[in-house]
Every structure is written in C-alpha cells, then in structure tokens.
Coordinates of N, CA and C in Angstrom, one line a residue:
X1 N -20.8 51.2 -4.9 CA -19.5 51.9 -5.1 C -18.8 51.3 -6.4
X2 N -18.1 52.1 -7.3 CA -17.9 51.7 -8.2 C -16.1 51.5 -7.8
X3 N -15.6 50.3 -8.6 CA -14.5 50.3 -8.3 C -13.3 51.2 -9.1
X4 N -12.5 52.5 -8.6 CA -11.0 52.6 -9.2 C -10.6 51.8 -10.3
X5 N -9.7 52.3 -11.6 CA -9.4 51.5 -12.3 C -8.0 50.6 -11.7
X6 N -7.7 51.2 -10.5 CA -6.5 50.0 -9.8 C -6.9 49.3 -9.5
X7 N -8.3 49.4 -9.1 CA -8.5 48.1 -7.8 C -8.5 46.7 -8.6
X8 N -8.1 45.7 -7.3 CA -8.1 44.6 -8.0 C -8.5 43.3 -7.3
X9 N -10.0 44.5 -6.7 CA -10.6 43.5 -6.2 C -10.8 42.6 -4.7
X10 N -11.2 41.8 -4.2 CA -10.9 41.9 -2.3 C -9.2 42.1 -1.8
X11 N -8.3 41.8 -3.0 CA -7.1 41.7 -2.3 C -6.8 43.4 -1.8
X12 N -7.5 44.2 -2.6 CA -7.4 46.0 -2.6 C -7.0 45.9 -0.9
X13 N -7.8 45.8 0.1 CA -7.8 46.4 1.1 C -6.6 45.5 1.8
X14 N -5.7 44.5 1.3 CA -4.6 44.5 2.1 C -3.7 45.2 2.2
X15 N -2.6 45.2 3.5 CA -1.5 46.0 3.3 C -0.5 45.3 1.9
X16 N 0.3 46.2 1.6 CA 1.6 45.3 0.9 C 1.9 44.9 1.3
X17 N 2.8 44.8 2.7 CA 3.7 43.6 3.1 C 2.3 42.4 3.8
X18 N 1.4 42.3 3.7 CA 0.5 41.2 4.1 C 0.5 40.6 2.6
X19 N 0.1 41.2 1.7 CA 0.3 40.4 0.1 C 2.0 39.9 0.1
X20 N 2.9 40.3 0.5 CA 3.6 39.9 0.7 C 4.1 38.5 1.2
X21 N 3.8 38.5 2.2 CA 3.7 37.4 3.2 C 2.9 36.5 2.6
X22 N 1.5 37.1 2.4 CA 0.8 35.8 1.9 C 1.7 34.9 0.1
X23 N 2.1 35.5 -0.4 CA 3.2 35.2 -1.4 C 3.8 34.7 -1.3
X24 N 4.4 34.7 -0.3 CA 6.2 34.5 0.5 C 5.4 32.8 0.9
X25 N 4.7 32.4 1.5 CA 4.0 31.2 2.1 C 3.2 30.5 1.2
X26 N 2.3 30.9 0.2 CA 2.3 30.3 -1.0 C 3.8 29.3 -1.5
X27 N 4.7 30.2 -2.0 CA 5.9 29.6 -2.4 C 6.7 28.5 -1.8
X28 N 6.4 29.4 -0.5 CA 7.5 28.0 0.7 C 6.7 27.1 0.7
X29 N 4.9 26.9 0.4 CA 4.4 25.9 1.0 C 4.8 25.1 -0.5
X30 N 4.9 25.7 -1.9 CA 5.1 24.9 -2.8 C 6.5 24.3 -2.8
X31 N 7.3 24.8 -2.6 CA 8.8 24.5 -2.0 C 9.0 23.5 -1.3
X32 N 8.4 23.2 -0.6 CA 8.4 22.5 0.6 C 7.7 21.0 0.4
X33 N 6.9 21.5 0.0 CA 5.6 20.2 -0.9 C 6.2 19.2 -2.2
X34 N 7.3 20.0 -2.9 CA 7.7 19.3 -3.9 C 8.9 18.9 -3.1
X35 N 9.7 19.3 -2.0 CA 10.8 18.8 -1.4 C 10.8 17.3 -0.7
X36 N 9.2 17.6 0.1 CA 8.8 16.3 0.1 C 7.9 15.7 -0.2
X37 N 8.5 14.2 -1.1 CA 7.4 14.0 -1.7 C 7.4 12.5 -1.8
X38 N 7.4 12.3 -0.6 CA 7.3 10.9 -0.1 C 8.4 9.6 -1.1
X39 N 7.6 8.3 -1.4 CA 8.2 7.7 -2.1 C 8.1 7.1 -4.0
X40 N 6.6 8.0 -4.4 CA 6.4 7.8 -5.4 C 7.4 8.1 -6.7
X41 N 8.6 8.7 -6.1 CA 9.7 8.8 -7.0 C 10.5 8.1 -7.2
X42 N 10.4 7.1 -6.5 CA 11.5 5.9 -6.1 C 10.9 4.9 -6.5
X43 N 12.4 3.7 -7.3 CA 11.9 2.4 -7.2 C 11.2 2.0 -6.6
X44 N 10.7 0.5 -6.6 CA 10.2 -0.5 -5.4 C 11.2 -1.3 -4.9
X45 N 12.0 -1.3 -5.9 CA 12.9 -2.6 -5.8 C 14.7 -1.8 -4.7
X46 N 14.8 -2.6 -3.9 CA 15.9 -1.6 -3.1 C 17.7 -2.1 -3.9
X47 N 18.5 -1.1 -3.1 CA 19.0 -1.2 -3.9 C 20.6 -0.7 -2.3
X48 N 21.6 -1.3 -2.4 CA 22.9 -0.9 -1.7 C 24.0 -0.2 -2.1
X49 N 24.1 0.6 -1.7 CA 24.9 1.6 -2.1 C 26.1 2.0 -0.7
X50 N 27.6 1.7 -1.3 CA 28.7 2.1 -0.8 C 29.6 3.1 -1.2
X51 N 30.2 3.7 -0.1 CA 31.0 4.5 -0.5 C 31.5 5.8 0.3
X52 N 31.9 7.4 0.5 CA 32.4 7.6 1.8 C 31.4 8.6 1.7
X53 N 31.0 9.7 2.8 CA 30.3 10.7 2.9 C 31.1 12.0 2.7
X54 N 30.4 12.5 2.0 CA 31.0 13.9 1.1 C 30.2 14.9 1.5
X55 N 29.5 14.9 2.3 CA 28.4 16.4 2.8 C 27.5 15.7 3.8
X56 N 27.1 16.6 4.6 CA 25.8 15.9 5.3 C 25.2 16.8 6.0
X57 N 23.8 17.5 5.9 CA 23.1 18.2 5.8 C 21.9 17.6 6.8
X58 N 21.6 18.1 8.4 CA 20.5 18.0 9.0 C 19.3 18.8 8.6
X59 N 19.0 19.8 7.7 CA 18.6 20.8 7.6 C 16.6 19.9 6.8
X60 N 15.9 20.6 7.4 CA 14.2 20.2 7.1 C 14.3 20.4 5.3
X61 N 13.5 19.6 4.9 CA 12.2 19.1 5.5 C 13.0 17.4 5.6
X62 N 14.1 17.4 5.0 CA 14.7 15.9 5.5 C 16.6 15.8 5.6
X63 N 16.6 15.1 6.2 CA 18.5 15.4 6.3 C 18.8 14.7 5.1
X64 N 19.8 15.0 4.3 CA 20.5 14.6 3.3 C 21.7 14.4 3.2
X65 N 22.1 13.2 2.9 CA 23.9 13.3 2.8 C 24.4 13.1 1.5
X66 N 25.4 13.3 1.0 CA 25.7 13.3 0.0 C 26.9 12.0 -0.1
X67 N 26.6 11.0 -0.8 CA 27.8 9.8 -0.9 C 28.7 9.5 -2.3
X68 N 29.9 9.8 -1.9 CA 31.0 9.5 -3.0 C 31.1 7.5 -3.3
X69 N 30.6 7.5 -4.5 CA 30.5 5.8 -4.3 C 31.7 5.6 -4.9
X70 N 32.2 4.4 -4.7 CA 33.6 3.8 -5.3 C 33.9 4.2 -6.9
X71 N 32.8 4.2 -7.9 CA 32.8 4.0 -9.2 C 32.8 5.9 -9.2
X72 N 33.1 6.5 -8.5 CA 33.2 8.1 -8.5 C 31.6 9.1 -8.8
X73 N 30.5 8.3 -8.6 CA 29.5 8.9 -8.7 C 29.0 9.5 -7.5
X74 N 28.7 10.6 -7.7 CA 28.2 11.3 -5.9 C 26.6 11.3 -6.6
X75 N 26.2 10.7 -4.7 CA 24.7 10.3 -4.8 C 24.3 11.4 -3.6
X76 N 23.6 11.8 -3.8 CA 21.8 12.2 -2.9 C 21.3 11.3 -2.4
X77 N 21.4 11.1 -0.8 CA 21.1 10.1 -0.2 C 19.7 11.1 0.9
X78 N 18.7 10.9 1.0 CA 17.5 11.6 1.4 C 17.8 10.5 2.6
X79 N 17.6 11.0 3.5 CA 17.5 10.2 5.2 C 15.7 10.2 5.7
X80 N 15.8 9.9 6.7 CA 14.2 10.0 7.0 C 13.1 11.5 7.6
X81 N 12.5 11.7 7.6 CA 12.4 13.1 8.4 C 13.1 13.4 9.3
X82 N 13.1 14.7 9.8 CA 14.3 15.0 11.2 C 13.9 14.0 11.8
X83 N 12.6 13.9 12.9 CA 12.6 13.2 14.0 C 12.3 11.6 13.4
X84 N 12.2 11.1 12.7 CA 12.4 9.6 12.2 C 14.2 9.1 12.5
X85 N 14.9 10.4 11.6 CA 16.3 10.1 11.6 C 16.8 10.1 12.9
X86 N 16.3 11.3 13.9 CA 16.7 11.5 14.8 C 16.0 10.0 15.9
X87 N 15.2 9.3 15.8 CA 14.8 8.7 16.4 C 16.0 7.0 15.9
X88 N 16.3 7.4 14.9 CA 17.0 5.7 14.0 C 18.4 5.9 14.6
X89 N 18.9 7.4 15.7 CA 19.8 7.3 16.7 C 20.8 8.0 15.7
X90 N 20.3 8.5 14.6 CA 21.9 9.1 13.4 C 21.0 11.0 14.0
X91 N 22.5 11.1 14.2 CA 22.5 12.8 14.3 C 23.3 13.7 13.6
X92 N 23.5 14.9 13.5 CA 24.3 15.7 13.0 C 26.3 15.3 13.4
X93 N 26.1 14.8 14.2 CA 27.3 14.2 15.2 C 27.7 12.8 14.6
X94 N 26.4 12.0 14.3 CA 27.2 10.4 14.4 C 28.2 10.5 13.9
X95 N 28.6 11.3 12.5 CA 29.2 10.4 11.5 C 29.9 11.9 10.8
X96 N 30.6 11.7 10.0 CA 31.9 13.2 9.5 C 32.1 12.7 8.1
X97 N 32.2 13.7 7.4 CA 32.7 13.9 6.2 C 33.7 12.8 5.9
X98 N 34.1 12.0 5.1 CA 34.6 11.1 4.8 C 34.6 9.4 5.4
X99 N 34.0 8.9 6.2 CA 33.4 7.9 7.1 C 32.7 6.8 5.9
X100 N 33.4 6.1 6.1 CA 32.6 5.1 5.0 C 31.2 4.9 5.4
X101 N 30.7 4.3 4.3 CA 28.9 4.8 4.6 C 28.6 3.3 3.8
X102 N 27.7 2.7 3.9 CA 26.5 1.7 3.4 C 25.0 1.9 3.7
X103 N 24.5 2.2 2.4 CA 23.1 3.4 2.6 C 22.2 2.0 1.6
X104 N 21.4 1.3 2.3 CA 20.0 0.5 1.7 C 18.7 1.4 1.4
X105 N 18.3 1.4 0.1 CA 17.4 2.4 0.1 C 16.9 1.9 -1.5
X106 N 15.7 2.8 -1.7 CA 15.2 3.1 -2.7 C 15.9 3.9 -4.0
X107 N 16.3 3.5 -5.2 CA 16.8 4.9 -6.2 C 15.7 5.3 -6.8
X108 N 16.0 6.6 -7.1 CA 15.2 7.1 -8.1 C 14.6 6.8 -9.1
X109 N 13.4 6.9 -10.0 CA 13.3 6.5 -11.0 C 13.4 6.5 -12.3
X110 N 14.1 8.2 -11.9 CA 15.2 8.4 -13.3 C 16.5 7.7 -12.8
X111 N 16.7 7.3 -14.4 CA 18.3 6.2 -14.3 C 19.6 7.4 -13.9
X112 N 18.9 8.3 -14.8 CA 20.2 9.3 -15.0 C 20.4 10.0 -13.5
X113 N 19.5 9.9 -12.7 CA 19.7 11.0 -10.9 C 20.5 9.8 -10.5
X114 N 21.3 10.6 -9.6 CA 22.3 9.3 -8.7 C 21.3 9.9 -7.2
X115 N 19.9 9.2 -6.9 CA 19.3 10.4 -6.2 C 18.5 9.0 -5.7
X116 N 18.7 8.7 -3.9 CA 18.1 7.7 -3.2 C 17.7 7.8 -2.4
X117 N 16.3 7.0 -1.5 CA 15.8 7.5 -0.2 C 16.5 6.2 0.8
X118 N 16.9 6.5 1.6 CA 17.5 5.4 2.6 C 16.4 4.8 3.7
X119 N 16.5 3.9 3.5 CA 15.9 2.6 4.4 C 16.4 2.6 6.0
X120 N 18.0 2.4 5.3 CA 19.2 2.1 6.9 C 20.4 2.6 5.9
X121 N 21.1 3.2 6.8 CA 22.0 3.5 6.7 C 23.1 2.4 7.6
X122 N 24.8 2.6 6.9 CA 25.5 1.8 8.4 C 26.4 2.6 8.5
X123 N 27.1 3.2 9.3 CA 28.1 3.8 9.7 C 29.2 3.0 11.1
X124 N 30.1 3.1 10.7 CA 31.0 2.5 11.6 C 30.3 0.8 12.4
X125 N 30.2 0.0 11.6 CA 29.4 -1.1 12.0 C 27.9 -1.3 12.5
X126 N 27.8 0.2 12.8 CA 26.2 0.5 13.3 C 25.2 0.5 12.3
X127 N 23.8 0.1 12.2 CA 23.0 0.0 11.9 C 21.9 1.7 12.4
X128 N 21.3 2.4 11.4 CA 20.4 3.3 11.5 C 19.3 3.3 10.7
X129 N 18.6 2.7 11.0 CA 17.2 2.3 10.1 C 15.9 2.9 10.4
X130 N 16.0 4.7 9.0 CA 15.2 5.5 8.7 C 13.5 4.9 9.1
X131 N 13.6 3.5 8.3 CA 12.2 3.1 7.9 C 12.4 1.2 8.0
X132 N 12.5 0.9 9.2 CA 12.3 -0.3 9.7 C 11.2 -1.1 8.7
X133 N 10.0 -0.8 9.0 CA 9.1 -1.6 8.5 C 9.5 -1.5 6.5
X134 N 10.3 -0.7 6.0 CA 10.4 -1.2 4.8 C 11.9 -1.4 4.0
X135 N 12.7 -1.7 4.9 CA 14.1 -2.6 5.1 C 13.3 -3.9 4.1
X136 N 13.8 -4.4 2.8 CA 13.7 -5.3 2.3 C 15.4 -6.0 2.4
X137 N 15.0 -7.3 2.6 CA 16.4 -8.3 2.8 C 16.6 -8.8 1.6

C-alpha cells in the first residue's frame, strides 16, 4: 500500500485527541522532571536562612514557601516531597503567612537565585527536618 501524501506514518492511525494526550504527557513528564531535580543544583555547603513567610504552597511535585529575609530578599525555599514534608510533621496548617521562619538548607548554585532546598525548617520553636540524615551542624 502506498502511503497518502498526509500520512505521517504509524502515528496516521491515531485519533487526535490520543495524539493529544500523548503530547499533553510528554510535556508534563518534561515539566515535572525539570521541577524535580533532586540536589545537583545546590551547594554542598549548608547555609541558614531567617526571616518571615510570605507564601506557602503544598502543591506537587514539592511544597514550597516563599521567605521574606530581614535584608528584604524573598527566597524559594523548596521543602521535601509531599510525604517526606508531610512525614517531618509541617503541613499546610503548621504555620501562616507571616510566622517567623529559620530554614537550614542548601542554596542554589547560582549566586544570583535567592532559590534553597531545606534540610529543617523551625517554626514557632519547633524543629521540621525535610532530610534528617543530611542536617549538617
């Protein structure tokens, strides 16, 4: 059988909306994959950071808060996956918009991101520690 000058080959016999879908999941998987991307973007060396909470965001593939530090720089504070965070006892509840915050964590490796993965967080004298085993003292 000779092929139509449309065809374009095995994808021909899908519907549209299946090329669709399949597109749509390509994207989110790439979306998703650069959202998380573990800690190759981050110092080694840790780093403390103070100051109050200005957003806070439970939403996948990791909860994120956003921290107003004293010197007026708002940071991207990356928390641990849902169920890590959710396991280190911090929920959508612990803690509110303006709550002073102390976030131990890794910074980025660009100077210029104010952009950190958190170790432990402390809120109200409590301790929430994302990633126990790499808490550097």
């Amino acid at each position: 059988m000779t092929p139509l000058p449309h065809d374009t080959g095995p994808q021909r016999h899908l519907h549209p909306l299946s090329r669709l879908a399949a597109a749509t999941a390509l994207l989110l998987g790439t979306v998703t994959a650069q959202a998380h991307h573990g800690w190759s973007w981050a110092e080694g060396e840790q780093m403390t950071l103070q100051g109050q909470i200005a957003r806070i965001s439970m939403a996948p593939p990791h909860p994120v808060l956003t921290v107003q530090a004293a010197d007026g720089g708002r940071w991207q504070v990356d928390l641990g996956n849902p169920s890590q965070t959710e396991r280190s006892g911090f929920t959508g509840n612990t803690a509110q918009v303006g709550d002073a915050i102390t976030v131990r964590g890794n910074r980025s490796k660009d100077a210029q991101a104010l952009h950190m993965k958190a170790v432990r967080i402390t809120v109200g004298g409590k301790n929430y520690d994302m990633y126990p085993e790499r808490i550097q003292d």
